[in-house]
Short mmCIF file of C-alpha atoms in Angstrom, two decimals:
data_model
loop_
_atom_site.label_atom_id
_atom_site.label_comp_id
_atom_site.label_asym_id
_atom_site.label_seq_id
_atom_site.Cartn_x
_atom_site.Cartn_y
_atom_site.Cartn_z
CA UNK A 19 -0.04 -0.26 -0.03
CA UNK A 20 1.30 3.56 -0.54
CA UNK A 21 2.47 5.72 2.12
CA UNK A 22 1.99 9.22 2.49
CA UNK A 23 5.06 11.90 2.57
CA UNK A 24 6.36 14.93 1.82
CA UNK A 25 9.02 16.39 -0.16
CA UNK A 26 11.15 18.50 2.12
CA UNK A 27 13.57 20.29 -0.16
CA UNK A 28 12.96 21.10 -4.23
CA UNK A 29 13.56 18.02 -6.02
CA UNK A 30 13.35 16.76 -9.84
CA UNK A 31 10.70 13.89 -10.38
CA UNK A 32 12.93 11.59 -12.59
CA UNK A 33 11.16 9.02 -15.34
CA UNK A 34 13.55 6.30 -13.68
CA UNK A 35 15.68 5.96 -10.56
CA UNK A 36 18.50 7.47 -12.33
CA UNK A 37 20.05 10.86 -12.87
CA UNK A 38 20.78 10.15 -16.33
CA UNK A 39 16.69 9.89 -17.00
CA UNK A 40 14.45 12.43 -18.17
CA UNK A 41 13.17 14.90 -15.51
CA UNK A 42 9.26 15.09 -15.64
CA UNK A 43 8.85 18.05 -13.56
CA UNK A 44 10.53 19.98 -10.16
CA UNK A 45 8.29 19.08 -6.88
CA UNK A 46 7.91 21.99 -4.75
CA UNK A 47 9.60 21.37 -0.96
CA UNK A 48 6.24 20.90 0.91
CA UNK A 49 4.60 19.12 -1.76
CA UNK A 50 2.38 15.91 -0.87
CA UNK A 51 3.31 12.32 -2.41
CA UNK A 52 2.44 8.92 -1.96
CA UNK A 53 5.55 6.60 -1.64
CA UNK A 54 5.29 3.68 -3.74
CA UNK A 55 8.58 1.48 -3.79
CA UNK A 56 12.04 2.00 -2.86
CA UNK A 57 15.09 1.04 -5.37
CA UNK A 58 18.41 2.05 -3.90
CA UNK A 59 18.86 5.17 -2.98
CA UNK A 60 15.87 6.16 -4.53
CA UNK A 61 11.62 6.20 -4.25
CA UNK A 62 8.69 6.22 -6.16
CA UNK A 63 6.40 8.68 -5.54
CA UNK A 64 2.77 9.88 -7.00
CA UNK A 65 1.82 12.88 -6.88
CA UNK A 66 -1.43 14.50 -6.06
CA UNK A 67 -1.92 15.31 -9.44
CA UNK A 68 -0.90 11.97 -10.84
CA UNK A 69 2.36 12.21 -11.75
CA UNK A 70 4.22 9.28 -11.40
CA UNK A 71 8.40 9.20 -10.80
CA UNK A 72 11.31 8.66 -8.88
CA UNK A 73 12.87 11.23 -6.50
CA UNK A 74 16.22 10.81 -3.98
CA UNK A 75 15.21 9.16 -0.98
CA UNK A 76 16.79 12.06 1.20
CA UNK A 77 14.26 14.36 -0.29
CA UNK A 78 11.45 12.74 0.62
CA UNK A 79 10.20 12.20 4.44
CA UNK A 80 7.55 9.84 5.74
CA UNK A 81 4.16 11.48 6.64
CA UNK A 82 2.49 15.16 6.79
CA UNK A 83 5.59 16.98 7.13
CA UNK A 84 5.46 20.73 8.22
CA UNK A 85 7.67 22.89 5.94
CA UNK A 86 9.40 26.24 6.80
CA UNK A 87 7.28 29.27 5.85
CA UNK A 88 8.78 30.40 2.57
CA UNK A 89 10.07 27.16 1.35
CA UNK A 90 6.34 25.97 0.05
CA UNK A 91 4.36 26.96 -2.91
CA UNK A 92 1.07 25.32 -1.62
CA UNK A 93 -1.58 26.42 -0.80
CA UNK A 94 -2.22 24.99 2.81
CA UNK A 95 -3.88 26.96 5.35
CA UNK A 96 -1.28 29.06 7.19
CA UNK A 97 -0.25 27.88 10.67
CA UNK A 98 -0.64 30.51 13.37
CA UNK A 99 0.90 30.61 16.69
#
């Protein structure tokens, strides 16, 4: 089963688990993804918009991770307090 994860630093989404493979899109810090599988230092993820590709494992953290203000281009409600 896929597990929820968060991109913690702006990351290239690669077509396959190799930096030589084509980059599909750049994911902003704070992007929520589902982790599908892993291979070596890579994780295969799916975005909410349906894109599917590979990012470096260190760029993804399991669960919903709060990202520092200014790092995220998401439209989540601001955290107050």
